[in-house]
Coordinates of C-alpha atoms in Angstrom, one line a residue:
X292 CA -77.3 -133.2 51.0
X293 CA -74.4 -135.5 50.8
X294 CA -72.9 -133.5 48.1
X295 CA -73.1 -130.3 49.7
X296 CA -71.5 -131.8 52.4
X297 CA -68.6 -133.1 50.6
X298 CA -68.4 -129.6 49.1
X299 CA -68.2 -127.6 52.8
X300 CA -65.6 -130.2 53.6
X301 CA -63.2 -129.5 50.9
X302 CA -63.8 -125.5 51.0
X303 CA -62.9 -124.3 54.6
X304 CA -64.3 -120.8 53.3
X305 CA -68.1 -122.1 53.2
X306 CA -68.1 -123.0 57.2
X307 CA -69.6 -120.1 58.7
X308 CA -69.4 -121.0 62.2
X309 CA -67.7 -118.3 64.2
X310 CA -69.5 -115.4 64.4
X311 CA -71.0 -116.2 60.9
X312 CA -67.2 -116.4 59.3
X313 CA -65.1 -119.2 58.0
X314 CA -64.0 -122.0 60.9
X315 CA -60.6 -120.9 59.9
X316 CA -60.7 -117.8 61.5
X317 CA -61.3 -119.2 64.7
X318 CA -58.0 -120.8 64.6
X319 CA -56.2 -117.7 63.1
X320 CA -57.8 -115.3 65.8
X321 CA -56.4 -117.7 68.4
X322 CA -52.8 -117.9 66.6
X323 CA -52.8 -114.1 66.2
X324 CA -54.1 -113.5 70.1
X325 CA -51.6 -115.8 72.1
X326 CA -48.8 -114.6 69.5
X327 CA -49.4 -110.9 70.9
X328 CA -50.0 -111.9 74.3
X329 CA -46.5 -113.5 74.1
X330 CA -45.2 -110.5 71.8
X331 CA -46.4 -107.8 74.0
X332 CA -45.9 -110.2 77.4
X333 CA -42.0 -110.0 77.0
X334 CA -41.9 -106.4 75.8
X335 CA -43.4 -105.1 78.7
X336 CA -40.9 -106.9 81.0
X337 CA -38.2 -106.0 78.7
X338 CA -37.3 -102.2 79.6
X339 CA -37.2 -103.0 83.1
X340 CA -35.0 -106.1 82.9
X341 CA -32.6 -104.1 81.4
X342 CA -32.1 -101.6 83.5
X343 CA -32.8 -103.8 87.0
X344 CA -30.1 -104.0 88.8
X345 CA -29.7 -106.0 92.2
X346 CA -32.2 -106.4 94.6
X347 CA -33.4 -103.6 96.7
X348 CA -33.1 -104.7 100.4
X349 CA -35.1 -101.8 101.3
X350 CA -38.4 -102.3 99.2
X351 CA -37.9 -105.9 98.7
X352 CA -38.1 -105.3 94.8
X353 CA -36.3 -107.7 92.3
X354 CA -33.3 -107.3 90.7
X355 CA -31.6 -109.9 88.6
X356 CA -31.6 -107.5 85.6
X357 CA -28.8 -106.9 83.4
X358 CA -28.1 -103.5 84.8
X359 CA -28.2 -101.3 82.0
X360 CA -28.2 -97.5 81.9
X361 CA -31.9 -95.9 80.7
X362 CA -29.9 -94.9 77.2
X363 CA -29.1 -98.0 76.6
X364 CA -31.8 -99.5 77.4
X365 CA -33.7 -97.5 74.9
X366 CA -31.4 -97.7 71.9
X367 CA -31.4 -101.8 72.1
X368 CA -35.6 -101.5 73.1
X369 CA -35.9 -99.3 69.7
X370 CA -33.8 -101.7 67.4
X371 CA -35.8 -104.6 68.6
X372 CA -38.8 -103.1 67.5
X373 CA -37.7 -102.1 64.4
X374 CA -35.9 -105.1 63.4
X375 CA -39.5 -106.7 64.2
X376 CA -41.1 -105.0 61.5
X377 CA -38.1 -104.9 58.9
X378 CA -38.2 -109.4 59.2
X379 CA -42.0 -108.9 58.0
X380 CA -40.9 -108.0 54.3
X381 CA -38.6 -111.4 54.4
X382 CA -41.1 -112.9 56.0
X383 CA -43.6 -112.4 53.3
X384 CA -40.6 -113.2 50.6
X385 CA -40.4 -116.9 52.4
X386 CA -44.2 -117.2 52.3
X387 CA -44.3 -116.3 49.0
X388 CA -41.3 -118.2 47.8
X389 CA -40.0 -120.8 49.8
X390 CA -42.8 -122.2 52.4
X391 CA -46.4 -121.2 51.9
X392 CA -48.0 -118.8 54.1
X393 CA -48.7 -121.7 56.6
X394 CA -45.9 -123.5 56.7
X395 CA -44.3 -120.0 57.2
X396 CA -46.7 -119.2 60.3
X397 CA -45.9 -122.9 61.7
X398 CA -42.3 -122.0 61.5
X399 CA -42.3 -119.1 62.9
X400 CA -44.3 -120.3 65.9
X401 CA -41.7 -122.8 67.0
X402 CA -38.8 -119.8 66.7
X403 CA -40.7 -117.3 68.9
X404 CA -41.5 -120.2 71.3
X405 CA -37.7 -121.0 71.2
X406 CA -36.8 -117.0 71.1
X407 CA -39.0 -117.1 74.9
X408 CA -37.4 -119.9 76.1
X409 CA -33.7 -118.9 75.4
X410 CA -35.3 -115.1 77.8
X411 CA -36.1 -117.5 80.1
X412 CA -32.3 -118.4 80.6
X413 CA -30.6 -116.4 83.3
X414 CA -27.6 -114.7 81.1
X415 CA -26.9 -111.6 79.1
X416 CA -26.2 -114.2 75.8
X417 CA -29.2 -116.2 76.2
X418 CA -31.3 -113.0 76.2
X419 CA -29.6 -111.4 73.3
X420 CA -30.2 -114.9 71.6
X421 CA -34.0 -114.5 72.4
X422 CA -34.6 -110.9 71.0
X423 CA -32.9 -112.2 67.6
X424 CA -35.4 -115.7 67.7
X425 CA -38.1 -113.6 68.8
X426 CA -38.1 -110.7 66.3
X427 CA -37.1 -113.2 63.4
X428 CA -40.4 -115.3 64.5
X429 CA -43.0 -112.3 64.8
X430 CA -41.5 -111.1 61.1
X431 CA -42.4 -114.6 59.8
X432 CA -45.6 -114.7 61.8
X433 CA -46.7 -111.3 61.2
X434 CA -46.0 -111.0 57.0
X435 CA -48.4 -114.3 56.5
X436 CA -51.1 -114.7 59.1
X437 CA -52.8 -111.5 57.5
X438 CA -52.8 -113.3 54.2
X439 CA -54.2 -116.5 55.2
X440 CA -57.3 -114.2 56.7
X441 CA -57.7 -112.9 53.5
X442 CA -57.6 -116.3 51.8
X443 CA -61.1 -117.4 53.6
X444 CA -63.2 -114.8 52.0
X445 CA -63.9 -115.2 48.2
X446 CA -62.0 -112.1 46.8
X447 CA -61.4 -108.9 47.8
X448 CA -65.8 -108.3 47.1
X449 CA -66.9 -110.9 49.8
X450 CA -69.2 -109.2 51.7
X451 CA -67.7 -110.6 55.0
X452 CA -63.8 -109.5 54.6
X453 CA -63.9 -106.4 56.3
X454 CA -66.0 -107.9 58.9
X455 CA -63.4 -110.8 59.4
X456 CA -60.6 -108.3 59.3
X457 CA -62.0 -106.5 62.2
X458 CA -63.0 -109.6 64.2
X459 CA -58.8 -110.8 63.5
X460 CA -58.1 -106.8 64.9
X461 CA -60.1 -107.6 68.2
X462 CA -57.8 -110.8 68.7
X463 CA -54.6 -108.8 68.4
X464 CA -55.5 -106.1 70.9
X465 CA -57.2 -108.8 73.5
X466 CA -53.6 -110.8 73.4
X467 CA -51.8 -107.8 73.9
X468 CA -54.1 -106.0 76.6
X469 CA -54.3 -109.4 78.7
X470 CA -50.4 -109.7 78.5
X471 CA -49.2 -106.8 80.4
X472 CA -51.4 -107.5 83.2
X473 CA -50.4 -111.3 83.5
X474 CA -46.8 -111.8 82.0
X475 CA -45.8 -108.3 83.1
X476 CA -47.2 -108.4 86.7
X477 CA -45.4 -112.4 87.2
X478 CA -42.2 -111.3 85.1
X479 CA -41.9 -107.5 87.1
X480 CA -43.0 -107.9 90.8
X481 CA -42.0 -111.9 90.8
X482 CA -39.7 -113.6 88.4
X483 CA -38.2 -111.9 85.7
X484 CA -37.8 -115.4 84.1
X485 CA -40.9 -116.7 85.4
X486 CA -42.3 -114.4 82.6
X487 CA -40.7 -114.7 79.9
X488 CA -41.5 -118.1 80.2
X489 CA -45.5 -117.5 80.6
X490 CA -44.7 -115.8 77.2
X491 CA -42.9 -118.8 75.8
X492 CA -46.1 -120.5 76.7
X493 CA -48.8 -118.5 75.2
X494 CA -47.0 -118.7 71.7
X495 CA -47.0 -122.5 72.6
X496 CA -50.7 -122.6 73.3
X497 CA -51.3 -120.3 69.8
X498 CA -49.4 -123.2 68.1
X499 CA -50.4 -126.0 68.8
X500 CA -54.4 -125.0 68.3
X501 CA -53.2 -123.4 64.8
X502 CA -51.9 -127.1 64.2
X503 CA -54.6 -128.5 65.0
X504 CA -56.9 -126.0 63.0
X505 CA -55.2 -126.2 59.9
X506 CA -57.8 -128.3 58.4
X507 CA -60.2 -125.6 58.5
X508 CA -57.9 -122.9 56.2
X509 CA -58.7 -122.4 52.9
X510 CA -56.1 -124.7 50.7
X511 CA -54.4 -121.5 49.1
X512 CA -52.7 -120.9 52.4
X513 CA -50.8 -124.0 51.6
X514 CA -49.4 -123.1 48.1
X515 CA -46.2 -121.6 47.5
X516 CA -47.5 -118.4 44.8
X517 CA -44.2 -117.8 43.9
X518 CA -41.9 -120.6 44.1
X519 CA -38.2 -120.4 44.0
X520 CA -36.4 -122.4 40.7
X521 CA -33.3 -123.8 41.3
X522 CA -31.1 -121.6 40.0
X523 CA -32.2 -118.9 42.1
X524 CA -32.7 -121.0 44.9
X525 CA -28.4 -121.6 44.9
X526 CA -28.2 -117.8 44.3
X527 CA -30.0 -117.1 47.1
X528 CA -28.3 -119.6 49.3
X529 CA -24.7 -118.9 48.6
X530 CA -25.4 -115.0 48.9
X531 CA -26.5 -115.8 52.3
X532 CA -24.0 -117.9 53.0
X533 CA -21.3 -115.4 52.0
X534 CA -23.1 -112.5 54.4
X535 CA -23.0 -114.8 56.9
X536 CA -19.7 -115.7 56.6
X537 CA -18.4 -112.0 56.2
X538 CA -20.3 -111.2 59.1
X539 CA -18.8 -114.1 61.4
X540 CA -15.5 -112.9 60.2
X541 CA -15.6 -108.8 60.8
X542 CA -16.8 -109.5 64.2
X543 CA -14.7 -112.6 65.1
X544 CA -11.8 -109.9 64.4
X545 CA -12.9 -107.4 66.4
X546 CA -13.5 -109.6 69.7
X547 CA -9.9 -110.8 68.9
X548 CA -8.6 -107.7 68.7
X549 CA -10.3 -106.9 72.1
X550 CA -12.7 -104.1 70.5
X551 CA -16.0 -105.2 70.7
X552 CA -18.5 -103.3 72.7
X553 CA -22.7 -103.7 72.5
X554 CA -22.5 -100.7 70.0
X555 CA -20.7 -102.6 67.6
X556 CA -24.1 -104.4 67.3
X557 CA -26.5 -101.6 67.8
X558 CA -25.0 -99.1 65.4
X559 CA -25.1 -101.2 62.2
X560 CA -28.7 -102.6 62.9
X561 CA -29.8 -99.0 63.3
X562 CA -28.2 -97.5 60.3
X563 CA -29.7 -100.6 58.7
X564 CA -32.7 -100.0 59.4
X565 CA -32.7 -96.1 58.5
X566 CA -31.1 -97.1 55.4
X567 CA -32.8 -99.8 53.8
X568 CA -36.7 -98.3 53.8
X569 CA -34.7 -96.0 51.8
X570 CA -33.1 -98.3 49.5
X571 CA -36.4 -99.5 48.9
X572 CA -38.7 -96.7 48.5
X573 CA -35.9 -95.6 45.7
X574 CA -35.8 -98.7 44.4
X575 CA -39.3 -98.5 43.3
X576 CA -39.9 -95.0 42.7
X577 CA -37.2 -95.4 40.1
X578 CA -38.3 -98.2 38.6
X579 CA -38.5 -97.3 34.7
X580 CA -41.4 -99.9 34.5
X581 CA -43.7 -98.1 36.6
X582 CA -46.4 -95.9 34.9
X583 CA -46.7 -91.6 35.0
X584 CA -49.5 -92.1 37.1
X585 CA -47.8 -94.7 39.5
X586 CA -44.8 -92.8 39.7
X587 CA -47.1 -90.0 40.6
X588 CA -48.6 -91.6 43.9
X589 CA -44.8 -93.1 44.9
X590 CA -44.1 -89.4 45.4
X591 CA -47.3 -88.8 47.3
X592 CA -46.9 -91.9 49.1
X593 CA -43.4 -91.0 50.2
X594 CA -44.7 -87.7 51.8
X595 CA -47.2 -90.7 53.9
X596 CA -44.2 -92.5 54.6
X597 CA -41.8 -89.7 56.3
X598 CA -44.7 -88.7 58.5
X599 CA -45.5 -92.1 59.7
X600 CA -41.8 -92.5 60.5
X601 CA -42.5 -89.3 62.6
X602 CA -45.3 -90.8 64.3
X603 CA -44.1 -94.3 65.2
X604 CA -40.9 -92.5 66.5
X605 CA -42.7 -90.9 69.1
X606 CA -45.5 -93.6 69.6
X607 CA -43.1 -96.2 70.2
X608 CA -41.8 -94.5 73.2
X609 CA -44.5 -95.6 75.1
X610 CA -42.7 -99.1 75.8
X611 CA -39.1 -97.1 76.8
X612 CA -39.3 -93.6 77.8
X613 CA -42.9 -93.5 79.1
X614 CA -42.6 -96.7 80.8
X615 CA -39.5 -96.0 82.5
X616 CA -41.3 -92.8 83.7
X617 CA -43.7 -95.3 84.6
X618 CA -41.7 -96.9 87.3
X619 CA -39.5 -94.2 88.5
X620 CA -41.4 -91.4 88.7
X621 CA -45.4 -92.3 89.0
X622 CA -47.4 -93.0 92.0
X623 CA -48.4 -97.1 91.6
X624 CA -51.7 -96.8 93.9
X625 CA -55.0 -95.9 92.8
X626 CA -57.7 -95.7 95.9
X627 CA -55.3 -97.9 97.3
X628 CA -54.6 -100.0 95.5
X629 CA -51.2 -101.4 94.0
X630 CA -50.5 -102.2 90.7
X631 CA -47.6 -102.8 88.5
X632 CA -46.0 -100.1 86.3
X633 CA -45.9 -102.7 83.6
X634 CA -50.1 -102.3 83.6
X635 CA -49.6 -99.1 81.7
X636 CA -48.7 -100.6 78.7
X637 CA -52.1 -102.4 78.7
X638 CA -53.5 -99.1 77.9
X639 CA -53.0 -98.5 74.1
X640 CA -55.2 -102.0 73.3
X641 CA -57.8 -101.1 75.7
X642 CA -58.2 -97.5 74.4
X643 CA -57.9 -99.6 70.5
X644 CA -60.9 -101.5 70.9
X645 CA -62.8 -98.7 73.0
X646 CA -62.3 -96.4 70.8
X647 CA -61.9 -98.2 67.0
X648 CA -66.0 -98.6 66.9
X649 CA -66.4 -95.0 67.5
X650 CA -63.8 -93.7 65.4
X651 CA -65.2 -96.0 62.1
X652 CA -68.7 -94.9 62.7
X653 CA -67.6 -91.3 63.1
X654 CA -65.8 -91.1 59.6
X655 CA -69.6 -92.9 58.0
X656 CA -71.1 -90.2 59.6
X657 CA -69.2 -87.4 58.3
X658 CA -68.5 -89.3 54.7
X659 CA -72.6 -89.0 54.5
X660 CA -72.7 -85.9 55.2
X661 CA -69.7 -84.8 52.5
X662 CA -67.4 -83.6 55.4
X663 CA -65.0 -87.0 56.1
X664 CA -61.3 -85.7 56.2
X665 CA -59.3 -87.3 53.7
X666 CA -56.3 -89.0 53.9
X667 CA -53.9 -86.2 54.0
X668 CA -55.7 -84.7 56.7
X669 CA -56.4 -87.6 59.1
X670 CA -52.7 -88.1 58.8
X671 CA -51.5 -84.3 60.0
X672 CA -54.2 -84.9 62.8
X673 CA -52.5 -88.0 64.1
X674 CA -48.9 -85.9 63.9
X675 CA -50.1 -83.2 66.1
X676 CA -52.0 -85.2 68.1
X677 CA -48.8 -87.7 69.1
X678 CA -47.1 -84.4 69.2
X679 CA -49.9 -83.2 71.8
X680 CA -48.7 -86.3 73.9
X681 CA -45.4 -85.3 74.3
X682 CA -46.1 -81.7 75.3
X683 CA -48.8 -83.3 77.9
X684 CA -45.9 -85.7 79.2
X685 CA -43.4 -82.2 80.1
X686 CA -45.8 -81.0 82.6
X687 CA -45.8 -84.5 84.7
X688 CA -42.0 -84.7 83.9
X689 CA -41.6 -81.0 85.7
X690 CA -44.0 -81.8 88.3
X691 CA -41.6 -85.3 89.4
X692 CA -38.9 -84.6 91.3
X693 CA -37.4 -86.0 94.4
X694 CA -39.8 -88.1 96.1
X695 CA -42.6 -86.4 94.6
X696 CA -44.8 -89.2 92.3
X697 CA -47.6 -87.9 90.2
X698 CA -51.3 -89.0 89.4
X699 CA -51.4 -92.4 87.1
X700 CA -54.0 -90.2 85.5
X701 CA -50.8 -88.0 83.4
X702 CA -49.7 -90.9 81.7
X703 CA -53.4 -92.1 81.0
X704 CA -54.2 -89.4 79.6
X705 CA -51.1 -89.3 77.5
X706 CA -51.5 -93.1 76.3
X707 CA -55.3 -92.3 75.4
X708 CA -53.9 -88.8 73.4
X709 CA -51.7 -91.0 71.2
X710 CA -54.0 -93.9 70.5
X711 CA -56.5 -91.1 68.7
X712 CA -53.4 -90.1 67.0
X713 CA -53.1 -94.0 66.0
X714 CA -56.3 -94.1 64.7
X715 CA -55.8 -91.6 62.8
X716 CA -52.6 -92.8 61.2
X717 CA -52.4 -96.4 61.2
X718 CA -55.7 -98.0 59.6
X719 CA -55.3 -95.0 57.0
X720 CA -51.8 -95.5 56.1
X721 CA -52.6 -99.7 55.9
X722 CA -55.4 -98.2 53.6
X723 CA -53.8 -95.6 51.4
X724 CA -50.9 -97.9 50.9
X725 CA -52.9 -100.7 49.5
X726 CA -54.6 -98.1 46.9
X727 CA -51.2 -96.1 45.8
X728 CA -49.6 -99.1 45.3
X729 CA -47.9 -100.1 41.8
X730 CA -49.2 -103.2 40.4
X731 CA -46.0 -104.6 40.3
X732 CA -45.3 -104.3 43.6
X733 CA -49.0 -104.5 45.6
X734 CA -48.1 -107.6 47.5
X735 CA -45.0 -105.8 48.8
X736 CA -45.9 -102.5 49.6
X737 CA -47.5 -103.5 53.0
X738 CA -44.1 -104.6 53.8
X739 CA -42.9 -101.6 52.2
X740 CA -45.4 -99.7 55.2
X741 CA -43.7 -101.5 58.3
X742 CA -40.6 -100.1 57.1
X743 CA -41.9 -96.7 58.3
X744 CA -42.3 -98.3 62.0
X745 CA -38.7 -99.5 61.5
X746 CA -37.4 -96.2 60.3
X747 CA -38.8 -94.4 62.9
X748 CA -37.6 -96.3 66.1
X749 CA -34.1 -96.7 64.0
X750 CA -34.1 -92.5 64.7
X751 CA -34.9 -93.5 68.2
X752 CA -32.2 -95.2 68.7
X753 CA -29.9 -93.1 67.0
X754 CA -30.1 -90.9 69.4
X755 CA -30.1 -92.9 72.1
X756 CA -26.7 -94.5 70.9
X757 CA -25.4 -90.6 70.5
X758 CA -26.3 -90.5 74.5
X759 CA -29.1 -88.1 74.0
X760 CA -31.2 -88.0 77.2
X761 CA -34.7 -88.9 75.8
X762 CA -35.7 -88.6 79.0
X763 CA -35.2 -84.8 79.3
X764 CA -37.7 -82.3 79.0
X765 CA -35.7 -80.2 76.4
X766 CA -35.8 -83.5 73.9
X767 CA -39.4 -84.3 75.0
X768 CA -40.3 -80.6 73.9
X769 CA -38.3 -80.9 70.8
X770 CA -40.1 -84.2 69.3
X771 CA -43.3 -82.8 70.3
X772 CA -42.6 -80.0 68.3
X773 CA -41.0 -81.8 65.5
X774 CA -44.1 -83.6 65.1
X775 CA -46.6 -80.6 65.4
X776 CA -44.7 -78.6 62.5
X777 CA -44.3 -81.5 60.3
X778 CA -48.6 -82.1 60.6
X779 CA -48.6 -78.1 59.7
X780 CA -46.6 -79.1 56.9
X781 CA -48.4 -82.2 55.8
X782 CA -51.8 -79.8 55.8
X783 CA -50.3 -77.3 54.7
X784 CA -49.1 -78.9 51.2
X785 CA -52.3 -80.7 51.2
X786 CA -53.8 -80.1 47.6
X787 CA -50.0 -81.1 45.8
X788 CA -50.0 -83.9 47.6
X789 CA -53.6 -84.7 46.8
X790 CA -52.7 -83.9 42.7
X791 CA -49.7 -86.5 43.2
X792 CA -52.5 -88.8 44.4
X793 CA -54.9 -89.1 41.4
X794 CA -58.3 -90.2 42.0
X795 CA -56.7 -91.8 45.5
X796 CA -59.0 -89.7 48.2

């Protein structure tokens, strides 16, 4: 008895006390569920501080905002979010490299926390200081805490993975379906502040009991697989040193020379991040080391990766377009009673884990009976269905006008259409990526995945920058459409892209 106790002590992955799962994912289902209720907190306040403007002596409503038109506001919205899911491939470089996968998630806790904080300033600096902590942070947080879930089952075989993997799923869509409804409603109706700083302090709360949990991960999330040698370690270093100082220099000469203006900031993160997923993906398609076959899928997968660019373009527009829709132009009673447009965006996690059961026993069901769509095809569903969306949202946007407020119901129905569409995109694409993967690069291509998320709201942006109203019908229409001819397409060449696929279903 004594023995086996000593041995459950020193192997985390043997204490089956949370729902019959390692202890250790307890602790990171709390890190991961306070993280995205202080992720998804701030970005529902974060459309409508920009555009607020002063108070409204009429209604009574807040202002205190930085005053920002709704193009804008979109264009630095959509680079946020990208540059979120572009940090995740150099945050699973330092957790590979430099820190550990822990130490990484530690660190990154204390920078969002920081990130919040420096929101919770009053100040057009301080806030721009915030988004840069904050996305930094969740790219650190978001490349490693996945690992370290992976590191309490006993290989990719254990019986209990997928199980844990949901379970971790549920935490991230409680944190951010809570968060709307508390830090939104406080930051929104109340204190724009106030919020921010309710975000600051549910990252705080996901630290500290990820600090004090350590002791029940598995030991690997400690190790550095990967580590640095000197010499590269300098190399690294004194490249990033020289960036740094080329960048302080370009843009200390043009605020001397009286130049600078918010684009010079926007329009080179956005072309950054159009331009390096594709830097990347040719990087490794052309890599001479990689096999026939593996060169094969990296084709196929590319196909994947342009139409998930699609998708997240549109689907990201549910934090900007659709929620400034939210605000201006739809009625905020139900029965009676008031709500706050920030409520909307609590939506997409409630339809998740609603519909996430049904969806995985649906595709059993069919897979038994030899009928399961396969990859290809799940994916041109979610296009046209996200394309669906946005023909759905004209009608409401036609019916608004004036004074006139339509039903809530439009843009429920609208954030319902496009979660289907997500289900039919995301958990495939996670999926398919892991299995067309090259060897050499398997633990990068998930980073390699978020790039499509990046690339997509990088196009976003772009036209927001170009002052295309993406609040007008006749761009509306033309995404929608967009999206519904490139599913047609994505069906349509179906069996080459299932040949470039191999034995990949």
């Amino acid at each position: 008895m004594a023995s086996s106790l000593t041995k459950d002590s020193a192997d985390p992955s043997t204490e089956k006390t949370f729902f019959g799962h390692p202890r250790g994912l307890a602790t990171l289902f709390m890190t991961e569920m306070w993280e995205r209720f202080s992720y998804y907190g701030m970005r529902a306040l974060l459309v409508y501080y920009l555009v607020s403007g002063g108070a409204d002596a009429a209604t009574g409503s807040q202002g205190g905002g930085l005053a920002m038109t709704a193009a804008t506001t979109t264009a630095i919205y959509s680079v946020y979010v990208s540059m979120v899911y572009l940090m995740a491939m150099p945050g699973g470089w330092f957790g590979d490299r430099v820190w550990g996968a822990r130490k990484t998630v530690a660190i990154a806790g204390f920078v969002i926390i920081a990130g919040h904080v420096s929101l919770a300033v009053p100040g057009q600096a301080m806030f721009f200081v915030g988004l840069i902590l904050v996305a930094a942070g969740s790219g650190l947080l978001k490349a490693n805490i996945s690992t370290m879930v992976g590191h309490l089952y006993d290989g990719p075989e254990d019986p209990r993975r997928d199980g844990g993997f949901t379970l971790f799923y549920i935490g991230i869509n409680l944190g951010a379906f809570v968060a709307p409804l508390v830090v939104g409603t406080v930051g929104k109706e109340h204190n724009w502040h106030l919020g921010f700083a309710l975000a600051a302090v549910g990252m705080a709360l996901g630290l500290t009991q990820f600090l004090l949990g350590t002791k029940h991960l598995s030991p690997k999330s400690s190790l550095v697989p990967n580590p640095l040698t000197p010499e590269e370690r300098k190399a690294v270093l004194t490249k990033v040193a020289l960036a740094v100082l080329g960048v302080a220099v370009f843009y200390g000469a043009v605020v001397a020379l009286g130049a600078y203006t918010l684009n010079w900031a926007l329009v080179p993160l956005t072309l950054a991040g159009l331009f390096i997923p594709i830097a990347v993906l040719t990087r490794i398609k052309r890599d001479k080391d990689l096999s026939v076959t593996e060169q094969s899928k990296m084709t196929a997968y590319i196909f994947f990766f342009i139409a998930a660019a699609v998708f997240w373009m549109i689907y990201d527009q549910g934090g900007s377009t659709l929620s400034l829709f939210a605000d201006d132009k739809t009625a905020d009673t139900v029965f009676g009673l008031g709500f706050s447009a920030t409520w909307y965006q609590s939506l997409n996690p409630l339809f998740v884990m609603a519909l996430a059961p049904v969806f995985a026993w649906l595709w059993l069901w069919l897979a038994r009976k030899n009928q399961e769509p396969n990859t290809i095809v799940k994916f041109a569903m979610g296009l046209v269905l996200i394309g669906a969306s946005f023909f759905v949202f004209i009608v409401p946007m036609n019916m608004a006008g004036g004074d006139v407020k339509v039903s809530p119901m439009w843009l429920v129905s609208i954030y319902m259409i496009q979660t289907i569409g997500e289900l039919c995109v995301s958990p495939v694409g996670l999926s398919v990526t892991t299995k067309m993967a090259p060897q050499k690069y398997a633990s990068q291509m998930m980073g390699v995945w978020f790039l499509a998320v990046t690339a997509g709201d990088c196009i976003t942006s772009l036209l927001s920058i170009a002052k295309v109203d993406l609040n007008g019908t006749w761009i509306i229409g033309f995404e929608a459409l967009a999206a519904v001819i490139a599913g047609i397409a994505v069906y349509s060449y179906r069996k080459k892209v299932q040949s470039l696929m191999g034995t990949v279903h």
